[in-house]
XYZ file of C-alpha atoms in Angstrom:
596
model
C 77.589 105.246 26.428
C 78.945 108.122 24.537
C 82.388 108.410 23.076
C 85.359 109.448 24.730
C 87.041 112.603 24.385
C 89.705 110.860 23.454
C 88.317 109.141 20.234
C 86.071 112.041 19.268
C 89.586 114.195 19.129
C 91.042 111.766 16.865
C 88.471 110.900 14.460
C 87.025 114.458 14.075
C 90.647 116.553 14.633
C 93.564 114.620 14.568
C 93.141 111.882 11.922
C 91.451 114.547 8.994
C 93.866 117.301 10.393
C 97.180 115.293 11.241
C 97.672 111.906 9.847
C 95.823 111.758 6.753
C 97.578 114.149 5.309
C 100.960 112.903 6.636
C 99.740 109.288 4.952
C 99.352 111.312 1.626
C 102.562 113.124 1.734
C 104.229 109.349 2.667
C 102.957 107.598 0.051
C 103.264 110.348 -2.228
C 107.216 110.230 -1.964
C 107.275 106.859 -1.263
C 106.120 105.768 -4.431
C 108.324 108.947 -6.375
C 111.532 107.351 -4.608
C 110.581 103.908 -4.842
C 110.144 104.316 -8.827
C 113.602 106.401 -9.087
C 115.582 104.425 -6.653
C 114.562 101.347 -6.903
C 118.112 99.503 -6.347
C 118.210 100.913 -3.153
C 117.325 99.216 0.404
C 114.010 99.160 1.886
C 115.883 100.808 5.007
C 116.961 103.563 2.946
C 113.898 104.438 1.038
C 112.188 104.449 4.094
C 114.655 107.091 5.935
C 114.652 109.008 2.866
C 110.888 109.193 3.072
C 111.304 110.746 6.577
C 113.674 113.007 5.878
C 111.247 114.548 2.900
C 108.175 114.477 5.165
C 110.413 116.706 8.216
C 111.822 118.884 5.207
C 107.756 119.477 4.041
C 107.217 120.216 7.335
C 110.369 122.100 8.050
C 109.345 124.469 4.796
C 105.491 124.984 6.202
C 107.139 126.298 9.109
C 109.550 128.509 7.559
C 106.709 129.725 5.247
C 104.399 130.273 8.736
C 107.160 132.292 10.093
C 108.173 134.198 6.953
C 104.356 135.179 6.576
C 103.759 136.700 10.145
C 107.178 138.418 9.106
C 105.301 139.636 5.914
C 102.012 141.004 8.106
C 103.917 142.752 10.516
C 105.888 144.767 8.059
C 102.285 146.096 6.773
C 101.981 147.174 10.130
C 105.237 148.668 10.502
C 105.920 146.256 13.426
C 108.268 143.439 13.760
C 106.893 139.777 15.158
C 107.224 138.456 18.403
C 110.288 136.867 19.015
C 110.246 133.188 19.064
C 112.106 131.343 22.102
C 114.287 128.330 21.306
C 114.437 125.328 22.898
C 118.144 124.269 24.131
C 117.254 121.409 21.697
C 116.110 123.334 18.682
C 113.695 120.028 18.311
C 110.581 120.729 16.087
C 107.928 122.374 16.982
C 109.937 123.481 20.051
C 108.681 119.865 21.586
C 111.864 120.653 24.190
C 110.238 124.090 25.494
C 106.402 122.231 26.071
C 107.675 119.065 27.840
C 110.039 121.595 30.176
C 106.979 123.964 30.636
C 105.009 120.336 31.544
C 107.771 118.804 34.117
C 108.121 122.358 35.983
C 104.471 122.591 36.388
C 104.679 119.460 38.650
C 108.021 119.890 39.952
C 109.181 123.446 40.180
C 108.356 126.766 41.488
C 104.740 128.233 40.249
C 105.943 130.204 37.146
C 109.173 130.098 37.951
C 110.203 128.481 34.311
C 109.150 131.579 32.361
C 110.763 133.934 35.415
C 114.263 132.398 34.305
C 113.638 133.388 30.961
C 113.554 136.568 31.375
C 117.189 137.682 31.784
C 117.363 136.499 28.208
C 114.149 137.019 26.411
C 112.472 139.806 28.908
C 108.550 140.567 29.149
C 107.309 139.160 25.775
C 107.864 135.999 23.748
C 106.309 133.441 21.574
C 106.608 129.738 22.647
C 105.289 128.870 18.885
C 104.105 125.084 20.003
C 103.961 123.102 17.284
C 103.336 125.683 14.909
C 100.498 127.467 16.991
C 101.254 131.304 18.310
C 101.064 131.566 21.964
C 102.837 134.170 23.211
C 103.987 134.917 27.149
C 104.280 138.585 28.948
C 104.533 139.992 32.272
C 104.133 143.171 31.250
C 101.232 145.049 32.079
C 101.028 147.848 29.377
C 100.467 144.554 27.091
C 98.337 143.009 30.002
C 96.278 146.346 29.677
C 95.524 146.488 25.903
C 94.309 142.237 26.386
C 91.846 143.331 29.279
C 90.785 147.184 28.705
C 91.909 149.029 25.527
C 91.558 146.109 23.229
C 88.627 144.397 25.073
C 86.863 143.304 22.378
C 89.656 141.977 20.396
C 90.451 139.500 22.914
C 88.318 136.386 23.958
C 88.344 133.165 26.399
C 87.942 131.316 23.130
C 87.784 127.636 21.914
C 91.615 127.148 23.929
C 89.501 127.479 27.620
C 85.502 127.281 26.889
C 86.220 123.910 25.325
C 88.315 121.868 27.867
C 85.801 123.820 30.627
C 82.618 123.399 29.368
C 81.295 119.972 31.282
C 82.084 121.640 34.433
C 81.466 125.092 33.625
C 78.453 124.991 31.004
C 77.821 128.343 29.110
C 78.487 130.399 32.489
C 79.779 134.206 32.896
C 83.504 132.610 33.108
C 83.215 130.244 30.406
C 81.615 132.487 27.378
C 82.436 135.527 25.327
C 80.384 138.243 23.242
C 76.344 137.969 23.791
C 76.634 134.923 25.957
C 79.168 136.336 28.661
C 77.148 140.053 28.681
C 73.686 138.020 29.109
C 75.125 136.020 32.107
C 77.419 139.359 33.671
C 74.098 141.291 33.434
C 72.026 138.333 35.443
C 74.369 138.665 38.047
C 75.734 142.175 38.741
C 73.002 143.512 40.366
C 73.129 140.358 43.048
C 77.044 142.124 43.748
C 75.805 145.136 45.257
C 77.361 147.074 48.012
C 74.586 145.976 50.440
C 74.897 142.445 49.179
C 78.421 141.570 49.798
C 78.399 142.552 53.494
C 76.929 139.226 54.635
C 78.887 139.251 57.757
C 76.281 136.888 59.142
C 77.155 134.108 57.354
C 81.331 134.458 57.950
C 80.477 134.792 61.480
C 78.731 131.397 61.770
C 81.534 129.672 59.557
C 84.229 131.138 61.123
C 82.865 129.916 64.578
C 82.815 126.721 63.585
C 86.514 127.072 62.359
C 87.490 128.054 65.219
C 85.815 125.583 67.295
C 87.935 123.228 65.431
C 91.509 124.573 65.594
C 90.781 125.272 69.782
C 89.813 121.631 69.869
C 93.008 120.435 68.557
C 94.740 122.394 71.759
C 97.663 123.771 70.134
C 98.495 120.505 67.918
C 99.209 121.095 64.189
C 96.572 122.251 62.015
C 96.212 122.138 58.145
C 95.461 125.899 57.742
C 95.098 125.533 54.026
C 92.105 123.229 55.108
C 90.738 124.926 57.080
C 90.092 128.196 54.633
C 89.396 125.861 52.024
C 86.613 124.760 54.312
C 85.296 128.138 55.765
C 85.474 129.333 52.016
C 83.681 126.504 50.236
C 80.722 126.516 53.721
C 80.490 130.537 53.147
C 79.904 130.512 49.482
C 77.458 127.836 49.199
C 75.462 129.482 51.812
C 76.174 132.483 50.156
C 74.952 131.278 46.504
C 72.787 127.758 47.369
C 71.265 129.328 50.435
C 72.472 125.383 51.656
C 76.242 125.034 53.056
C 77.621 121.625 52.112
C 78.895 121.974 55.609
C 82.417 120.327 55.226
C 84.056 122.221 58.357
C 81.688 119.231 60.401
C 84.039 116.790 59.417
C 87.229 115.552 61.094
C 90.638 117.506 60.822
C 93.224 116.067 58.840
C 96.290 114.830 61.166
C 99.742 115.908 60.866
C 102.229 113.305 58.307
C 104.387 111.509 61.892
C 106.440 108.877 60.719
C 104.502 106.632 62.888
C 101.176 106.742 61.594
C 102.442 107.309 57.989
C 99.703 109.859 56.928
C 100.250 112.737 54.816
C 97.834 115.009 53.443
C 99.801 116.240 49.987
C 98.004 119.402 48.419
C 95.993 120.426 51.284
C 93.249 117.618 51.344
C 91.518 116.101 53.908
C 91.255 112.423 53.665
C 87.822 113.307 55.527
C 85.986 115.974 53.248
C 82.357 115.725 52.289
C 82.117 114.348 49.230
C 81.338 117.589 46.950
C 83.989 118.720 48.469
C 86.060 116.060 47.154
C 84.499 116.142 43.607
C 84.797 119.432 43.517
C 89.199 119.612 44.499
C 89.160 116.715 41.552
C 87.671 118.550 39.002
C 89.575 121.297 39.465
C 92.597 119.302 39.199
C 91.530 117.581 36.364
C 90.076 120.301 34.264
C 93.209 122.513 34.845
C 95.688 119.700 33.548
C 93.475 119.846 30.147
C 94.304 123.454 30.187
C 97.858 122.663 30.825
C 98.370 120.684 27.952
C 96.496 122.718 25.354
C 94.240 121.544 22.306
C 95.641 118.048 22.198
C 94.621 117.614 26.189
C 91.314 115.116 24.481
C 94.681 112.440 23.757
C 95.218 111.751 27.806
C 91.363 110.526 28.063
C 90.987 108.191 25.221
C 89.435 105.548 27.132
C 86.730 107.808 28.850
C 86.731 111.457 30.236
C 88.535 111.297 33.157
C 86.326 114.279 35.052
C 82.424 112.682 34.510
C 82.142 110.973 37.728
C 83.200 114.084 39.486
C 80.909 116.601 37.626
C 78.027 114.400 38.131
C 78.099 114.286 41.529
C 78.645 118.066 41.216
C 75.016 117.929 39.439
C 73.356 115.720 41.691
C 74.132 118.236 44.616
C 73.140 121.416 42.949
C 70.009 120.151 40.971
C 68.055 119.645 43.253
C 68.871 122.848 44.416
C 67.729 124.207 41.662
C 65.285 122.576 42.032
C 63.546 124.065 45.034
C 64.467 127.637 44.030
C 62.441 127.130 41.008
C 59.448 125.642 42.984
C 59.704 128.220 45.538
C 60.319 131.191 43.648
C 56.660 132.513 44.223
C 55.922 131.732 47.222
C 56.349 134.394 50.425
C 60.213 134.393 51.399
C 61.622 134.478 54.622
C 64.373 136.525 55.389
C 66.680 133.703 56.152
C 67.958 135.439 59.541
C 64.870 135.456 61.812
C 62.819 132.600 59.942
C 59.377 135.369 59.697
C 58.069 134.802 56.700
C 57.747 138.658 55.102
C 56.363 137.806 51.408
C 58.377 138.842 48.397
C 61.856 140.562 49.740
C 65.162 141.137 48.313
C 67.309 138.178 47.383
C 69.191 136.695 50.111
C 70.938 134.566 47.721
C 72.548 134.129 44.307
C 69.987 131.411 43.907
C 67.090 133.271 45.028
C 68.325 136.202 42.418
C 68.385 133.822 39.257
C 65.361 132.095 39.750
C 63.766 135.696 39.428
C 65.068 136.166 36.274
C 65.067 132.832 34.489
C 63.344 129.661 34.607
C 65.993 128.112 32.696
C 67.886 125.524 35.228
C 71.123 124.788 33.188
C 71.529 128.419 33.026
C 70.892 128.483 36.877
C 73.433 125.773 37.294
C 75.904 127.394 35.230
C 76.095 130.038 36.793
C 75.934 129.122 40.543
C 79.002 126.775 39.325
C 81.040 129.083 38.057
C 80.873 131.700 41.092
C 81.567 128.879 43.098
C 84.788 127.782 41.236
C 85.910 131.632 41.092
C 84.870 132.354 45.059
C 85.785 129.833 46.856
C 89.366 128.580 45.766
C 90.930 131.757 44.951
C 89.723 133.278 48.568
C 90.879 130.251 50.525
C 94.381 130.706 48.998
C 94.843 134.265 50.277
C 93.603 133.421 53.377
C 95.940 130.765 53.529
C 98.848 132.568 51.937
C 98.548 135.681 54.244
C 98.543 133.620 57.430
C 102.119 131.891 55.566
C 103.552 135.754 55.662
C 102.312 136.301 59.072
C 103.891 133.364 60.547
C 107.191 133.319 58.252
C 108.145 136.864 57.357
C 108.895 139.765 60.557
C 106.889 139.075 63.675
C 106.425 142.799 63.744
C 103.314 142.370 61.031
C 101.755 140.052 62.883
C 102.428 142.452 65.917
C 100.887 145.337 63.877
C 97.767 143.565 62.464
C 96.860 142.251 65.976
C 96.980 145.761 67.502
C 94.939 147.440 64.929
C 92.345 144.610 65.038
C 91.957 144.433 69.170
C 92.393 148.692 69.197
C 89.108 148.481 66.329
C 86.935 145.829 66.690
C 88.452 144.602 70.310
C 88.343 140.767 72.314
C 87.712 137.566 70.580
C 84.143 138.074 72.156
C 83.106 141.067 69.639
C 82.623 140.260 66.347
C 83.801 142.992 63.456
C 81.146 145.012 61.977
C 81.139 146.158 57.690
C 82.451 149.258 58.933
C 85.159 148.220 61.232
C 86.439 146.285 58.690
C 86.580 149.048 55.931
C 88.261 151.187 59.011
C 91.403 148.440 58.912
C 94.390 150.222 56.970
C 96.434 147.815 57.908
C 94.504 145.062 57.628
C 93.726 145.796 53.768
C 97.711 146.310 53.268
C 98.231 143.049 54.294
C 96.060 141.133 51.794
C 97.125 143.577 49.602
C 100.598 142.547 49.830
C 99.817 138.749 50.281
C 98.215 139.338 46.586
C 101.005 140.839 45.001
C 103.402 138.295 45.871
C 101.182 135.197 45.785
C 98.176 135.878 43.775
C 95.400 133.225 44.148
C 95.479 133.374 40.124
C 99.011 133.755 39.317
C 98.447 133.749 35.260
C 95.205 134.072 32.634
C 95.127 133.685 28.995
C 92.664 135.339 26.209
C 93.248 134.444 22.203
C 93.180 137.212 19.729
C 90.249 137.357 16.777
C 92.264 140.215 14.650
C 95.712 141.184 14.095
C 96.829 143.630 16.194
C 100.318 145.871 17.639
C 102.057 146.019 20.925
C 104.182 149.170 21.511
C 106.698 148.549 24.160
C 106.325 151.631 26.430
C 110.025 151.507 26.843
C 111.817 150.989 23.939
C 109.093 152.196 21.005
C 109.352 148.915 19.361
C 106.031 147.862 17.571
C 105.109 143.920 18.230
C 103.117 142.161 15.417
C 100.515 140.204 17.401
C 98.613 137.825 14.555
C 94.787 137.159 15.152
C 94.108 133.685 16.243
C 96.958 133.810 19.039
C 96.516 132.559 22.246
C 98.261 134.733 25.455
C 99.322 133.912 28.477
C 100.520 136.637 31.433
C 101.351 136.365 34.916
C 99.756 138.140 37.282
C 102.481 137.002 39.525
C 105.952 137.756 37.840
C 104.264 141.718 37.153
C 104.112 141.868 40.953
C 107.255 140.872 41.728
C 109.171 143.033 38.923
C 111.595 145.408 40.333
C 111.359 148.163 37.790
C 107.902 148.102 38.331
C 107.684 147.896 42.251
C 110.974 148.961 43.706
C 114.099 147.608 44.496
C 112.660 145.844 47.439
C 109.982 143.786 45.134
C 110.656 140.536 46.858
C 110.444 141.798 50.197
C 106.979 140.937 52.178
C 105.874 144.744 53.034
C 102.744 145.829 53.745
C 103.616 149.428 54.310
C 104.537 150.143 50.825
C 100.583 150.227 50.387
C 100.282 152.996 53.245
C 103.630 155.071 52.296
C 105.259 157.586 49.975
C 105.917 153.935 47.643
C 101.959 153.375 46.564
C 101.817 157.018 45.115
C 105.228 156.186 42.872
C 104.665 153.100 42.171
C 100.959 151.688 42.125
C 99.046 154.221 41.361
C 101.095 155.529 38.391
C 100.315 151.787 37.029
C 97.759 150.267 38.670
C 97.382 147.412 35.926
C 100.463 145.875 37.269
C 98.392 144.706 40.250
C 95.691 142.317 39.553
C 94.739 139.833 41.517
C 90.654 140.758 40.815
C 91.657 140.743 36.830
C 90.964 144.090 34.995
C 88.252 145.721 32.612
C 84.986 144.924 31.685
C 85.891 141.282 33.234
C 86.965 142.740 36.317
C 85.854 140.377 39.372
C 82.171 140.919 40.722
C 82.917 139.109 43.697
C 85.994 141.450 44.562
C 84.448 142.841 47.728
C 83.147 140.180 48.948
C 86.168 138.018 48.600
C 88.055 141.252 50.698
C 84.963 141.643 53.589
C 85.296 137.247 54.275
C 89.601 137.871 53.603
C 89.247 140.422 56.359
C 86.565 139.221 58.437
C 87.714 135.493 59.018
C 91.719 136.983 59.522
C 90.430 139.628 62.559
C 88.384 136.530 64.031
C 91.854 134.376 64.063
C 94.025 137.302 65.627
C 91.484 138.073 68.060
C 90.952 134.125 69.408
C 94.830 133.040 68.787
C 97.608 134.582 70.496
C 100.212 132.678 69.720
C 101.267 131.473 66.064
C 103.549 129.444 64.062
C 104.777 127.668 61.551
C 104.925 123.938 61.739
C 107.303 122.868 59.408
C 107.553 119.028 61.157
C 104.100 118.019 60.538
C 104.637 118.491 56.337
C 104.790 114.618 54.912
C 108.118 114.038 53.496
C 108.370 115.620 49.953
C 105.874 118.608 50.057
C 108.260 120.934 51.776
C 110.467 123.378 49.519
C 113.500 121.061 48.123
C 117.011 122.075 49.417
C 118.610 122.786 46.388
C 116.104 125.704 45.834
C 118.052 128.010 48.495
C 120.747 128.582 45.828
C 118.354 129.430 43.084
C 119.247 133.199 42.064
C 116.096 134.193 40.493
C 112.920 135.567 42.587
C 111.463 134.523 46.058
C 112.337 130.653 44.775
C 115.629 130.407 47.450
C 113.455 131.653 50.400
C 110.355 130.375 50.370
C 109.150 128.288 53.567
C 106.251 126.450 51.024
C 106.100 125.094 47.891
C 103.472 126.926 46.243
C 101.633 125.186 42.968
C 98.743 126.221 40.839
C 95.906 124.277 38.499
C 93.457 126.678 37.643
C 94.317 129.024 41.404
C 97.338 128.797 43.756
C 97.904 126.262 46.680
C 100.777 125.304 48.711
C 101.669 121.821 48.225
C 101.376 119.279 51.667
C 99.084 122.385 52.939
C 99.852 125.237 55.963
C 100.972 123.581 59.000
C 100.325 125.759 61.576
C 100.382 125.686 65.633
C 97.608 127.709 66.649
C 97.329 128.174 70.441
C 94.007 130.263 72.731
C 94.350 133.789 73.641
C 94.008 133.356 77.321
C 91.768 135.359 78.927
């Protein structure tokens, strides 16, 4: 049995790093005041001893602070500024716990949107001493992910708490390690690759199947992409769907039967299905509370059982790829066996090129972590703005998908889809405002400047800093979008408002990240986006929002309508994030036949 997380952070980090050297420093002055003041109390001595131990502290800071102020002179900048607690309390404890508590119990993001008023696009938290600086603006955003590429790493802040889930894979490594595993895969994410319309058909059948069955009840909409999403990209990578649409629908919360389904689960899933919502949960609080996350699994790491069921489905797997990889291949469509053909999976693809199966596992892992969450969320979030925001969309999007592709009985075609202005606007939009990855972080490896393209001012950013941006607050900023920011529009991707706005700055928008990391999976995520939403408009005529079948407590709280700042008062859901975006209590939706 190996040693918790817990006990290895404390005996290898903490205890060398932290308390030894607070023992030293009491003992130190302990003795010194003990020997001068020896007439005094115990009691006093030992609040004296305190005070000089905060004051040590207090002057480390100061000297910390004074430094940076010293580096970014030489560079003719001036530092970050540092925000301030309400409590001033050292090492702005006051600032992390809020951050922590609105996580949980507030709007996604919306404790850094309040700040801005005061401190605008850029700050620096400074968490117990350690740099890690905020924006939400994208000319900084740009120099993290394009101009300064290789200045900027995942680093030690998210390989570490990732790495039993993720491994070594192409979202969990930087330098050699992230170019070998981005050069296995990119040639899998070619155009003729990610039009696997195929396999969304037979998925979104089955989805369908399911809502019609339920005759115009509730459904958990949020499921139900989570479902087609997690079916289509194990097919799509395993060449095996875990096949969770096959089990039972969750049921509305009624006060009579008590149930509630809070964040979107059913209390039916298949089991990797299961493992593979807790991990994400789990592994995202580590990132949440930063390098001391190893001190909330002390008695055992809280995410093993999970990722070893996650193993024991996708090793074997592995498995049979590797036994398989030289014998004659079938297609996969008609069941003729050809010989050697293209790949017809991401599996099928890495086995050609390595024999190496924790490599293999790695990386089918990680595609599956960034596919199949962040695609059910805007699935799920652009059905919210059809159903909540002007019927007109809807109106819109229905016409241009029955004038294109036609009845629920034809099935869109790669270039139908690609034909769909509209369609494309709408997930554009949904993206903007609700981005299935509302924030990212990188860490710096050498000191570097920030220019603010408005004022001229030069920011001091000191190597070893970790930033955070939101992906979210850039799309919603009104100097950057329009005065009608907030405002659900797909048009302004079709007008006169994409030409001034967008595409003079297209690095405020991005929901598929940006640079060399850019997403590989971006058009495939937009082809099943587009594919699944024209199958729903074509088989459902009528819509809405089900606000009664949300269990008690997952709904929006009242006392968010007054809230001044962003889409906070007027939101119909209560959207949350761990590593992507979900809507808390799920998408209750009444889904009734097109008739005829």
């Amino acid at each position: 049995m190996g040693i918790s997380p817990g006990l290895r952070y404390l005996l290898l980090t903490f205890l060398p790093g932290t308390i030894l050297p607070a023992i030293a420093v009491f003992s130190s002055t302990h003795f010194c005041v003990t020997r001068t003041l020896s007439t005094l109390g115990n009691g006093v001595i030992f609040l004296l001893d305190v005070l000089i131990i905060c004051l040590i502290l207090k002057l480390r800071s100061d000297y910390h602070v004074r430094l940076q102020a010293s580096l970014a002179r030489q560079h003719d900048a001036i530092p970050v500024p540092i925000l301030r607690g309400g409590w001033a309390l050292p090492g702005n404890v006051d600032v992390l716990w809020a951050n922590l508590k609105a996580v949980t119990s507030d709007y996604v993001y919306q404790f850094h949107d309040d700040l801005v008023p005061v401190w605008g696009d850029l700050w620096n938290l400074k968490i117990f001493g350690a740099d890690i600086i905020f924006t939400s603006n994208p000319a900084y955003v740009k120099q993290i992910l394009a101009t300064d590429f290789s200045m900027w790493i995942k680093g030690d802040d998210f390989i570490v708490p990732m790495k039993d889930l993720l491994g070594d894979g192409v979202f969990n490594s930087d330098g050699a390690m992230w170019k070998f595993h981005r050069s296995v895969t990119r040639p899998f994410f070619a155009k003729d690759r990610v039009s696997d319309f195929e396999t969304f058909e037979k998925h979104s059948e089955e989805a369908i199947i399911k809502i019609k069955g339920r005759n115009g009840e509730p459904v958990d909409f949020q499921d139900i992409a989570g479902r087609f999403t997690m079916d289509s990209a194990t097919s799509f990578l395993f060449g095996k769907s875990v096949d969770s649409m096959s089990a039972p629908l969750a049921l509305p919360y009624t006060a009579k039967s008590g149930h509630s389904t809070v964040g979107g689960s059913s209390p039916t899933a298949t089991p990797f299905s299961t493992a593979f919502k807790s991990a994400l949960e789990g592994y995202s609080f580590r990132l949440a509370i930063g390098k001391m996350w190893p001190l909330w699994e002390i008695m055992g790491d809280k995410n093993k059982v999970n990722v070893k069921l996650l193993h024991e489905f996708v090793d074997p797997i592995v498995e049979r790829g590797l036994s398989n990889k030289n014998q004659p291949c079938s297609t996969g469509r008609t069941g003729e066996v050809d010989g050697p053909k293209e790949s017809a999976t991401l599996l099928d693809h890495l086995v050609s090129v390595t024999d190496d199966k924790t490599v293999i596992r790695d990386e089918l892992l990680n595609l599956l972590l960034a596919g199949r969450d962040t695609t059910a969320h805007a699935i799920t979030a652009v059905m919210y703005f059809l159903v909540t925001e002007d019927p007109q969309i809807m109106t819109t999007l229905r016409k241009e998908i029955l004038d294109v592709v036609g009845s629920g009985m034809t099935v869109p075609t790669f270039d139908q889809i690609k034909e769909m202005k509209y369609l494309r606007a709408v997930a554009n939009e949904t993206l903007r405002l609700l981005p299935s990855v509302p924030g990212n972080l990188r860490s710096s490896v050498e000191d570097s400047v920030w220019t603010d393209p408005s004022t001229g001012v030069r920011y001091f950013i000191p190597k070893n800093t970790r930033c955070v941006w939101s992906t979210q607050l850039m799309g919603r900023r009104e100097d950057l979008w329009g005065p009608d920011a907030l405002v659900f529009d797909p048009m302004r991707w079709l007008d006169e408002r994409n030409k001034k706005y967008f595409l003079t700055n297209p690095f405020m928008f991005l929901p598929f990240h940006g640079g060399p990391r850019i997403c590989l999976g971006q058009q495939f995520a937009l082809h099943e986006l587009s594919f699944f939403i024209a199958r729903l408009l074509q088989n459902f005529s009528d819509i809405s929002f089900a606000p009664d079948a949300f269990a008690p407590g997952t709904l929006p709280p009242r006392d968010w309508t007054s809230h001044p700042r962003g889409r906070k008062a007027i939101e119909k859901v209560w959207p949350k994030a761990h590593l992507t975006m979900y809507f808390e209590g799920g998408l209750w939706l009444r889904m009734r036949e097109t008739k005829g």
